[in-house]
């Protein structure tokens, strides 16, 4: 949804509620999440809707890492979806995270723009919410009446009638349900704005509702509308970067305000980074940095401390504004795991991943109804047993939502979710992250293998099989690893070494040659690849040697100590360090062959080409016989991998360990 640029002006009008009781919670504060049911995607809808394209991006274009080009900074872990399709997965993820209910962004029932589609998805979502034993409420977008009048004709009096009809329909069909959220027996109704209807007009609309709902509007509009309830939203305006101190001060105004008869719904959010300016729509509303998850933790803490009967998380899936807590490539399950910890959920972070697995199997046409029923019943043990009993040949069950259509053909097989560390003291987080996928030709032996580590600054990211390596006759082992700040250096390097050691031990089972194993990755992944191949101690811990590797191909990886390692030590990102956590520290003559690939020196991030070039120079100085440096002119940090993969394949074609 598009926020008003003046959203946070008039803070003097903010009010905090007086703690009426909410029905439907065991005790204390109920946690609701704001949900957008407005996405259209191919193949489910046969088209890509505006919210994925914004008339600027083409999701049919697939990046080198397998992601479609969509109007978002974040990327759904389940891929861009049609809102009618993954509802079961999403609601189960909410339930297992400990979320009590959903506030649904709703545009009425009329056939204007995509609003009738949103309404159909809302009805479908409600049925799944009720099956999960959760609550729901509606956030009415009154801007719909402006669109109705614009397209259908009429005046403001007609607009009032349209809005009244919408809310009367909601009252008749939803407000009286047991699953509908209520404050002191009154149905909860949020109005985002109101942005079209003025104060008296909104009063006329609400006067037609017999249920006298507990209405909340944006805080700066309570006085104008005469409505006593308000709900907070991420405080951005004017295109500014809003720091933590400022947004905390603004949110604190709610807790400090007083007013008899007023009530308020606090907000928690992961940050704010809209895509509107990049999409060419209008200027950005501003930004609140996620701060590696700290923004969400701190705003959730502030919201819970207000002891409100309900709080709202903004949002489950507004990718246009970057207020997303559903699992994404960048943040994984971080936000849902944080909710689990804060609300004392009975489920685990491992349980959280079951609905995603369920969805992927459904997309492949596998009958998983029994698994679904177990999850809705909260029996995750049974669900895992049922999933473990399934033996799926993915080549015979292609995923119709996949971006790699060719890889679903019978001559390649993808083996998923293999645990590569099995120490008895491995934490649940470690068991979730220390997993890999093996993408391999069905036939053939002695195939070359590349162990691929994803980027993400060692604080985020998910494993994937790069598109340019698919169907090329090589095996790809795509590995996750534990992330900072969950763990500190050198744990993530140890994980990378464990994944490489697992590959050396097991790759023959997949048709690979243990003498032709290469290590690679982009950005942070390139750094990890270099560290594993240069510091012999990491592989020796797992009974292997750096001399077991056929070569190393870091794509724009740090050669100095990684900035996340420096951050963990309290060192600024612009202060270079070369110590035992720097590939440069370990240059030597007797290490595997290296192909160093970077983007254009003028387009790369923070001297990445220059530090890589220095690494190359020092390898020459120590007499290393096989180090090559390639600068890809015209390509920046994010774009350089695609033209780099042909260089990788050529490098891999004639090398093996011991050469």
XYZ file of C-alpha atoms in Angstrom:
659
model
C 0.000 0.000 0.000
C 1.192 3.485 -0.677
C 1.614 5.650 2.405
C 0.831 9.332 2.591
C 3.980 11.388 2.634
C 2.529 13.258 5.569
C 1.692 10.069 7.448
C 3.468 11.094 10.599
C 2.717 14.771 10.758
C 0.486 15.798 13.620
C 2.016 13.515 16.267
C 0.298 15.635 18.895
C -2.924 13.854 17.954
C -1.662 10.363 18.841
C -3.552 8.405 21.485
C -2.864 5.186 23.335
C -5.715 2.860 24.311
C -6.969 2.108 27.805
C -6.620 -1.699 27.713
C -10.008 -3.195 26.881
C -9.975 -6.990 26.763
C -9.596 -8.854 23.498
C -11.523 -12.041 22.900
C -9.649 -15.012 21.540
C -6.335 -14.937 23.406
C -5.155 -17.115 26.292
C -3.903 -14.043 28.137
C -1.962 -10.841 27.606
C -1.348 -9.420 24.167
C -2.482 -11.103 20.954
C -0.127 -10.795 18.007
C -1.686 -10.039 14.612
C 0.065 -9.661 11.277
C -1.045 -7.409 8.410
C -1.519 -9.419 5.204
C -1.798 -8.417 1.535
C -3.827 -10.880 -0.615
C -3.227 -8.928 -3.823
C -0.576 -10.883 -5.767
C -1.176 -12.438 -9.193
C 1.407 -14.768 -10.690
C 1.874 -17.127 -13.565
C 1.119 -20.013 -13.867
C -1.647 -19.903 -11.257
C -3.292 -16.766 -12.695
C -1.895 -16.950 -16.213
C -0.437 -13.472 -15.802
C 1.790 -11.368 -13.572
C -0.149 -8.767 -11.609
C 0.781 -5.153 -10.927
C 2.164 -5.812 -7.456
C 4.950 -7.975 -8.896
C 5.584 -5.756 -11.934
C 4.526 -2.167 -11.111
C 4.543 -1.757 -14.902
C 8.331 -1.750 -14.756
C 9.686 -5.219 -13.893
C 9.264 -8.416 -15.927
C 9.063 -11.556 -13.766
C 9.560 -13.702 -16.855
C 13.179 -12.556 -16.814
C 15.172 -14.895 -14.593
C 18.430 -13.770 -12.973
C 21.558 -15.899 -12.882
C 20.710 -16.970 -9.330
C 17.262 -18.251 -10.333
C 15.276 -15.290 -9.008
C 12.688 -13.588 -11.165
C 12.857 -9.829 -11.695
C 10.083 -8.499 -9.491
C 9.210 -5.155 -7.923
C 10.818 -5.851 -4.557
C 14.083 -5.562 -2.685
C 13.343 -8.811 -0.860
C 12.489 -12.105 -2.523
C 10.009 -14.678 -1.163
C 11.636 -17.915 -0.105
C 8.781 -19.744 -1.855
C 9.226 -17.578 -4.956
C 6.837 -14.918 -6.299
C 3.363 -16.375 -5.830
C -0.262 -15.949 -6.689
C -2.108 -15.084 -3.486
C -4.631 -17.846 -4.109
C -1.960 -20.541 -4.046
C 0.273 -20.646 -0.891
C -2.330 -19.626 1.726
C -2.096 -22.940 3.552
C 1.680 -22.641 3.821
C 1.548 -19.018 4.957
C -1.132 -19.501 7.600
C 0.621 -22.583 8.981
C 3.863 -20.621 9.212
C 2.010 -17.940 11.170
C 0.432 -20.523 13.469
C 3.714 -22.288 14.177
C 5.423 -18.937 14.819
C 2.897 -18.147 17.550
C 0.929 -15.472 15.667
C -2.662 -15.291 16.904
C -4.428 -13.646 13.991
C -4.336 -11.864 10.649
C -5.420 -8.329 9.712
C -6.355 -8.533 6.050
C -5.933 -5.606 3.683
C -9.343 -5.415 1.971
C -10.730 -3.268 -0.872
C -14.393 -4.165 -0.805
C -16.413 -6.352 -3.155
C -16.677 -4.338 -6.377
C -15.102 -5.253 -9.706
C -12.689 -2.314 -9.920
C -8.994 -2.746 -10.761
C -7.952 -6.004 -9.061
C -10.215 -5.512 -6.043
C -12.611 -8.369 -6.800
C -9.615 -10.712 -7.012
C -8.381 -9.419 -3.659
C -11.843 -10.085 -2.235
C -11.852 -13.691 -3.504
C -8.422 -14.261 -2.003
C -9.599 -12.725 1.265
C -12.496 -15.166 1.484
C -10.146 -18.077 0.756
C -7.659 -16.810 3.334
C -10.326 -16.547 6.021
C -11.332 -20.177 5.527
C -7.699 -21.266 6.063
C -7.330 -18.982 9.097
C -10.411 -20.551 10.658
C -9.130 -24.063 9.924
C -5.952 -23.145 11.807
C -7.979 -21.923 14.797
C -6.751 -18.353 14.423
C -8.483 -14.961 14.377
C -8.860 -12.337 11.680
C -9.875 -8.715 11.223
C -10.236 -6.374 8.263
C -8.258 -3.268 7.370
C -10.457 -1.386 4.909
C -8.692 0.597 2.184
C -11.122 3.466 1.647
C -9.144 4.661 -1.392
C -11.182 2.049 -3.281
C -14.200 4.357 -3.311
C -12.176 7.050 -5.028
C -11.257 4.552 -7.739
C -14.888 3.431 -7.962
C -16.137 6.980 -8.508
C -13.344 7.669 -10.986
C -14.121 4.617 -13.109
C -17.848 4.150 -12.593
C -18.897 7.771 -12.222
C -20.627 9.574 -9.381
C -19.844 12.106 -6.695
C -18.723 12.046 -3.080
C -22.217 11.163 -1.924
C -21.993 8.101 -4.135
C -18.602 7.305 -2.636
C -20.115 7.287 0.852
C -22.791 4.855 -0.335
C -20.153 2.559 -1.853
C -18.060 2.495 1.323
C -21.163 1.941 3.444
C -22.175 -0.995 1.244
C -18.711 -2.506 1.554
C -18.635 -2.336 5.336
C -22.219 -3.492 5.694
C -21.300 -6.521 3.610
C -18.332 -7.168 5.915
C -20.568 -6.776 8.955
C -23.139 -9.215 7.611
C -20.639 -11.849 6.497
C -17.691 -11.534 8.878
C -18.145 -9.424 11.993
C -20.348 -11.897 13.852
C -18.066 -14.880 13.286
C -16.417 -16.421 16.313
C -13.096 -16.131 14.500
C -13.427 -12.366 14.004
C -11.270 -10.293 16.389
C -13.198 -8.265 18.946
C -12.428 -5.632 21.554
C -14.909 -5.743 24.434
C -17.270 -7.743 22.210
C -17.028 -5.176 19.409
C -15.605 -6.278 16.056
C -12.224 -4.689 15.293
C -12.196 -2.612 12.103
C -9.092 -0.825 10.835
C -9.304 1.844 8.149
C -6.055 2.602 6.371
C -6.346 6.342 6.419
C -9.059 7.210 5.779
C -7.394 8.573 2.659
C -10.433 9.443 0.575
C -13.391 9.878 2.916
C -13.364 12.977 5.079
C -14.323 13.087 8.740
C -18.085 13.569 8.374
C -18.200 11.162 5.429
C -16.512 8.448 7.467
C -18.972 9.029 10.300
C -21.875 8.509 7.892
C -20.380 5.245 6.702
C -19.886 3.953 10.226
C -23.329 5.096 11.354
C -24.858 2.415 9.142
C -23.186 -0.405 11.070
C -25.356 -1.979 13.748
C -22.423 -3.733 15.413
C -20.728 -0.475 16.517
C -17.251 -1.783 15.642
C -14.084 -0.733 17.437
C -12.652 1.421 14.644
C -8.982 2.377 14.359
C -7.483 4.827 11.883
C -3.994 6.194 11.338
C -2.989 8.196 14.422
C -2.736 11.618 12.810
C -6.352 11.308 11.591
C -8.118 10.547 14.887
C -8.951 14.177 15.605
C -10.036 14.940 12.043
C -12.328 11.921 11.856
C -13.521 11.969 15.448
C -12.635 8.279 15.713
C -11.246 7.239 19.080
C -9.081 4.337 17.966
C -5.748 4.404 16.167
C -3.129 1.974 14.928
C 0.558 2.718 14.425
C 2.514 2.194 11.219
C 6.248 2.397 10.374
C 7.065 6.126 10.748
C 8.510 7.231 7.420
C 7.958 10.436 5.476
C 9.711 12.862 3.192
C 12.078 10.301 1.681
C 14.358 10.392 4.732
C 16.367 7.639 6.336
C 14.802 7.332 9.783
C 17.266 6.170 12.419
C 16.440 3.940 15.367
C 16.426 6.758 17.895
C 13.934 8.761 15.819
C 11.427 5.992 15.118
C 11.579 4.867 18.737
C 10.845 8.425 19.853
C 7.889 8.612 17.511
C 6.484 5.286 18.665
C 7.012 6.262 22.283
C 4.599 9.147 21.722
C 1.809 6.572 21.621
C 2.712 5.074 24.962
C 2.986 8.501 26.591
C -0.252 9.890 25.202
C -3.434 9.761 27.212
C -7.058 10.254 26.372
C -10.187 8.913 27.985
C -11.986 6.420 25.794
C -9.168 6.176 23.270
C -7.516 2.915 22.329
C -4.444 2.167 20.250
C -2.925 -0.811 18.411
C 0.900 -0.719 18.587
C 3.036 -1.814 15.651
C 6.154 -3.913 15.145
C 8.031 -3.939 11.858
C 11.246 -5.309 10.321
C 12.157 -2.048 8.589
C 10.950 -0.060 5.591
C 12.508 0.046 2.110
C 10.063 0.739 -0.685
C 10.639 0.054 -4.372
C 8.533 2.940 -5.712
C 11.353 5.196 -6.847
C 13.218 2.359 -8.568
C 9.973 1.339 -10.292
C 9.508 4.879 -11.593
C 6.238 5.495 -9.721
C 7.214 8.382 -7.438
C 9.785 9.382 -4.858
C 10.518 6.982 -2.020
C 8.635 7.548 1.232
C 11.852 6.954 3.152
C 13.718 4.127 4.762
C 14.123 2.393 8.099
C 17.065 0.010 8.026
C 16.508 -3.554 9.206
C 19.843 -3.469 11.086
C 20.248 -7.245 10.663
C 16.987 -7.930 12.482
C 17.481 -5.497 15.355
C 14.729 -3.152 14.146
C 12.161 -5.917 14.348
C 13.325 -7.134 17.747
C 13.284 -3.636 19.216
C 9.948 -2.540 17.709
C 8.344 -5.820 18.790
C 9.687 -5.269 22.291
C 8.264 -1.728 22.396
C 4.891 -2.955 21.139
C 4.633 -5.781 23.668
C 5.652 -3.530 26.559
C 2.555 -1.397 25.980
C 0.462 -4.316 27.273
C -2.119 -3.729 24.569
C -4.768 -6.395 24.005
C -3.474 -6.699 20.442
C -0.510 -5.542 18.409
C -0.059 -5.492 14.649
C 3.042 -6.562 12.767
C 3.543 -4.603 9.558
C 3.579 -6.696 7.429
C 3.531 -10.321 6.365
C 4.088 -9.594 2.678
C 4.119 -5.994 1.467
C 7.079 -6.382 -0.871
C 6.459 -2.977 -2.412
C 7.348 -1.288 0.874
C 9.764 -3.852 2.266
C 7.896 -4.496 5.514
C 8.017 -8.261 5.119
C 8.336 -10.895 7.851
C 7.453 -13.969 5.813
C 10.548 -16.049 4.984
C 12.724 -14.446 2.294
C 16.056 -15.113 0.638
C 17.719 -12.308 2.552
C 16.320 -12.893 6.026
C 15.201 -16.512 5.949
C 13.059 -17.398 8.982
C 14.681 -14.770 11.209
C 11.519 -12.823 11.996
C 9.284 -15.825 12.610
C 11.931 -17.331 14.875
C 12.059 -14.059 16.806
C 8.294 -14.143 17.288
C 8.558 -17.727 18.508
C 11.075 -16.678 21.133
C 9.135 -13.632 22.276
C 5.680 -15.197 22.586
C 6.878 -18.535 23.945
C 5.576 -20.628 21.057
C 5.196 -24.353 21.726
C 6.743 -25.056 18.319
C 10.358 -24.973 17.179
C 12.239 -23.292 14.353
C 12.492 -26.716 12.710
C 8.697 -26.955 12.804
C 8.513 -23.581 11.023
C 10.076 -25.099 7.934
C 7.523 -27.877 7.501
C 4.843 -25.779 5.718
C 7.372 -24.691 3.087
C 8.253 -28.334 2.414
C 4.542 -29.114 2.230
C 4.023 -26.376 -0.368
C 6.897 -27.545 -2.574
C 5.491 -31.068 -2.597
C 2.001 -29.824 -3.430
C 3.448 -27.856 -6.333
C 4.869 -31.130 -7.616
C 1.487 -32.834 -7.490
C 2.348 -35.046 -4.510
C -0.571 -36.084 -2.269
C 0.317 -34.536 1.096
C -3.154 -34.166 2.597
C -2.228 -36.247 5.636
C 0.794 -34.013 6.272
C -1.417 -30.950 5.986
C -3.943 -32.272 8.475
C -1.179 -33.098 10.946
C 0.190 -29.553 10.739
C -3.219 -27.943 11.182
C -3.658 -30.151 14.240
C -0.308 -28.917 15.545
C 1.223 -32.406 15.374
C 4.602 -31.586 13.870
C 6.109 -34.899 14.982
C 3.550 -36.775 12.890
C 4.044 -34.375 9.969
C 7.789 -35.019 9.981
C 7.216 -38.764 10.080
C 4.901 -38.579 7.083
C 7.305 -36.369 5.149
C 10.200 -38.675 5.975
C 8.287 -41.642 4.594
C 7.797 -39.959 1.214
C 10.214 -41.056 -1.488
C 9.929 -38.477 -4.248
C 11.712 -38.676 -7.574
C 11.639 -34.987 -8.385
C 12.394 -35.641 -12.052
C 8.966 -37.331 -12.246
C 7.253 -34.592 -10.244
C 8.335 -31.283 -11.851
C 7.553 -28.070 -10.009
C 5.287 -25.992 -12.251
C 6.361 -22.839 -10.375
C 10.103 -23.432 -10.867
C 12.214 -21.001 -12.866
C 14.501 -23.795 -14.068
C 12.178 -25.696 -16.375
C 14.998 -27.623 -18.030
C 16.387 -28.879 -14.722
C 13.138 -30.704 -14.099
C 13.842 -32.941 -17.085
C 14.591 -36.603 -16.434
C 18.337 -36.275 -17.115
C 18.971 -34.228 -13.929
C 18.011 -34.858 -10.342
C 17.936 -32.507 -7.364
C 18.443 -34.067 -3.946
C 17.299 -31.588 -1.321
C 17.876 -30.674 2.274
C 20.791 -32.958 3.152
C 22.298 -32.422 6.616
C 26.074 -32.167 6.273
C 26.927 -31.758 9.975
C 25.615 -34.319 12.439
C 27.470 -33.571 15.663
C 25.419 -34.497 18.709
C 25.769 -31.003 20.169
C 24.599 -29.246 16.977
C 21.909 -26.719 17.905
C 18.480 -26.659 16.320
C 19.547 -23.568 14.393
C 22.598 -25.457 13.174
C 20.463 -28.396 12.071
C 18.286 -26.025 10.069
C 21.121 -24.128 8.398
C 23.767 -26.823 7.887
C 22.035 -28.339 4.883
C 22.763 -28.609 1.197
C 21.202 -29.601 -2.119
C 22.895 -31.730 -4.770
C 22.024 -31.065 -8.399
C 23.498 -33.818 -10.579
C 23.124 -35.544 -13.939
C 21.232 -38.816 -13.596
C 23.811 -40.603 -15.758
C 27.566 -40.476 -15.986
C 30.558 -40.847 -13.678
C 33.610 -38.790 -12.875
C 31.633 -35.558 -13.283
C 33.198 -32.348 -12.028
C 31.551 -30.800 -8.968
C 31.357 -27.245 -7.709
C 30.444 -26.519 -4.094
C 28.588 -23.207 -4.271
C 28.164 -20.853 -1.302
C 25.599 -18.056 -1.478
C 26.273 -14.417 -0.690
C 24.514 -12.111 1.739
C 27.208 -10.541 3.879
C 27.302 -13.633 6.170
C 24.146 -12.219 7.752
C 21.562 -13.477 5.227
C 20.979 -15.459 2.076
C 19.785 -18.884 0.974
C 21.306 -21.687 -1.051
C 20.459 -22.013 -4.751
C 21.779 -23.676 -7.883
C 22.998 -20.932 -10.250
C 21.093 -20.971 -13.539
C 24.246 -20.851 -15.734
C 25.454 -24.083 -14.059
C 22.253 -26.002 -14.722
C 22.257 -28.572 -17.505
C 25.985 -28.099 -18.092
C 27.098 -31.620 -17.197
C 28.512 -30.613 -13.810
C 27.310 -31.368 -10.327
C 26.396 -28.425 -8.107
C 26.376 -28.740 -4.332
C 24.541 -25.660 -3.009
C 25.112 -25.195 0.710
C 23.719 -23.011 3.462
C 25.776 -22.118 6.518
C 25.100 -20.495 9.860
C 24.871 -16.730 9.886
C 25.963 -13.833 12.047
C 24.744 -12.704 14.564
C 23.388 -16.184 15.436
C 27.013 -17.333 15.428
C 30.352 -15.572 15.366
C 33.545 -16.066 13.394
C 34.874 -18.614 12.540
C 31.754 -20.823 12.841
C 30.479 -20.027 9.355
C 33.882 -20.859 7.846
C 33.833 -24.150 9.758
C 30.395 -24.870 8.299
C 31.692 -24.186 4.794
C 34.592 -26.560 5.405
C 32.182 -29.212 6.684
C 30.095 -28.901 3.505
C 33.209 -29.271 1.347
C 34.390 -32.286 3.371
C 30.938 -33.879 3.048
C 31.125 -33.383 -0.712
C 34.570 -34.979 -0.976
C 33.313 -37.974 0.989
C 29.979 -38.445 -0.753
C 30.101 -37.068 -4.282
C 30.791 -40.445 -5.914
C 27.278 -41.516 -4.891
C 25.974 -38.785 -7.199
C 28.232 -39.596 -10.149
C 31.001 -37.189 -9.252
C 34.744 -37.557 -9.043
C 36.321 -36.690 -5.671
C 39.384 -35.534 -7.642
C 37.351 -32.893 -9.496
C 35.745 -30.929 -6.645
C 35.912 -27.135 -6.935
C 34.852 -24.570 -4.339
C 33.151 -21.326 -5.288
C 30.587 -18.723 -4.286
C 29.555 -15.134 -4.767
C 30.541 -12.272 -2.450
C 30.415 -13.694 1.107
C 30.307 -17.125 -0.510
C 33.499 -16.349 -2.410
C 35.152 -15.300 0.845
C 34.182 -18.596 2.489
C 35.456 -20.580 -0.501
C 38.832 -18.828 -0.284
C 39.155 -19.312 3.467
C 38.399 -23.039 3.269
C 40.930 -23.543 0.459
C 43.730 -21.431 1.964
C 43.753 -22.124 5.701
C 44.458 -25.874 5.965
C 43.142 -26.151 9.499
C 39.480 -25.959 8.529
C 39.431 -29.019 6.262
C 41.877 -30.910 8.464
C 39.324 -30.727 11.272
C 37.111 -32.941 9.113
C 39.865 -35.287 8.000
C 40.427 -33.685 4.601
C 43.132 -31.546 2.998
C 43.176 -28.445 0.839
C 45.121 -30.592 -1.635
C 41.945 -32.635 -2.177
C 40.500 -29.647 -4.047
C 40.806 -29.219 -7.797
C 40.443 -25.456 -7.658
C 38.853 -22.367 -6.139
C 36.749 -19.757 -7.952
C 35.708 -16.860 -5.685
C 33.270 -14.448 -7.358
C 33.978 -10.999 -5.932
C 34.867 -12.324 -2.503
C 36.742 -10.419 0.192
C 40.486 -10.956 0.274
C 40.867 -8.915 3.449
C 39.056 -9.846 6.664
C 35.334 -9.859 5.937
C 33.396 -6.795 7.043
C 31.019 -8.926 9.137
C 33.960 -10.420 11.032
C 35.207 -6.872 11.606
C 31.750 -5.775 12.768
C 31.674 -8.614 15.291
C 34.915 -7.205 16.677
C 33.646 -3.637 16.783
C 35.709 -2.529 13.768
C 34.136 -0.220 11.203
C 33.377 -1.339 7.679
C 35.873 1.074 6.121
C 38.774 -0.021 8.327
C 40.709 -2.706 6.392
C 42.135 -5.598 8.383
C 44.352 -8.472 7.284
C 44.629 -11.159 9.954
C 43.984 -14.901 10.281
C 40.412 -14.362 9.003
C 41.644 -12.841 5.728
C 42.421 -14.923 2.632
C 45.392 -12.583 2.049
C 46.892 -13.751 5.340
C 47.132 -17.307 3.959
C 48.648 -16.796 0.502
C 51.059 -19.585 -0.327
C 52.740 -21.528 -3.066
C 51.204 -24.907 -2.214
C 47.491 -24.155 -2.342
C 44.896 -25.148 -4.985
C 44.570 -23.339 -8.333
C 42.673 -20.045 -8.145
C 40.445 -18.222 -10.616
C 39.690 -14.792 -9.143
C 36.718 -13.041 -10.756
C 35.513 -9.516 -9.983
C 33.290 -6.928 -11.563
C 34.497 -3.691 -13.082
C 36.884 -1.881 -10.715
C 34.798 1.291 -11.086
C 31.493 -0.488 -10.393
C 32.451 -2.988 -7.679
C 31.738 -2.362 -4.004
C 34.345 -0.733 -1.753
C 37.572 -1.652 -3.507
C 36.688 -5.305 -4.090
C 38.658 -5.393 -7.352
C 41.723 -3.752 -5.814
C 41.941 -6.113 -2.841
C 41.468 -9.085 -5.187
C 44.197 -7.753 -7.470
C 46.510 -7.446 -4.470
C 45.739 -11.054 -3.537
C 46.660 -12.055 -7.112
C 49.901 -10.086 -6.907
C 50.910 -11.702 -3.615
C 50.213 -15.172 -5.039
C 52.622 -14.316 -7.841
C 55.192 -13.123 -5.324
C 55.096 -16.387 -3.343
C 55.401 -18.412 -6.534
C 51.926 -19.913 -6.811
C 51.835 -21.515 -10.269
C 48.127 -21.231 -11.138
C 46.322 -18.021 -10.139
C 44.295 -16.089 -12.714
C 42.568 -12.723 -12.258
C 39.584 -11.747 -14.412
C 37.978 -8.306 -14.291
C 34.559 -8.196 -15.974
C 34.319 -4.712 -17.402
C 30.949 -3.019 -17.258
C 29.522 -5.311 -14.569
C 28.845 -4.363 -10.949
C 28.948 -6.559 -7.858
C 25.497 -8.046 -8.335
C 25.710 -8.447 -12.101
C 29.207 -9.857 -12.463
C 28.449 -13.556 -11.742
C 26.490 -14.190 -14.944
C 29.397 -13.428 -17.338
C 31.726 -15.111 -14.856
C 30.213 -18.603 -15.097
C 31.587 -19.392 -18.588
C 35.042 -18.588 -17.200
C 34.361 -20.949 -14.307
C 33.300 -23.809 -16.576
C 36.372 -23.364 -18.745
C 38.582 -23.309 -15.647
C 36.973 -26.527 -14.364
C 37.231 -28.386 -17.663
C 40.896 -29.370 -17.484
C 41.813 -29.409 -13.803
C 41.716 -31.991 -11.045
C 43.217 -32.342 -7.589
C 46.957 -32.944 -7.581
C 47.631 -31.420 -10.996
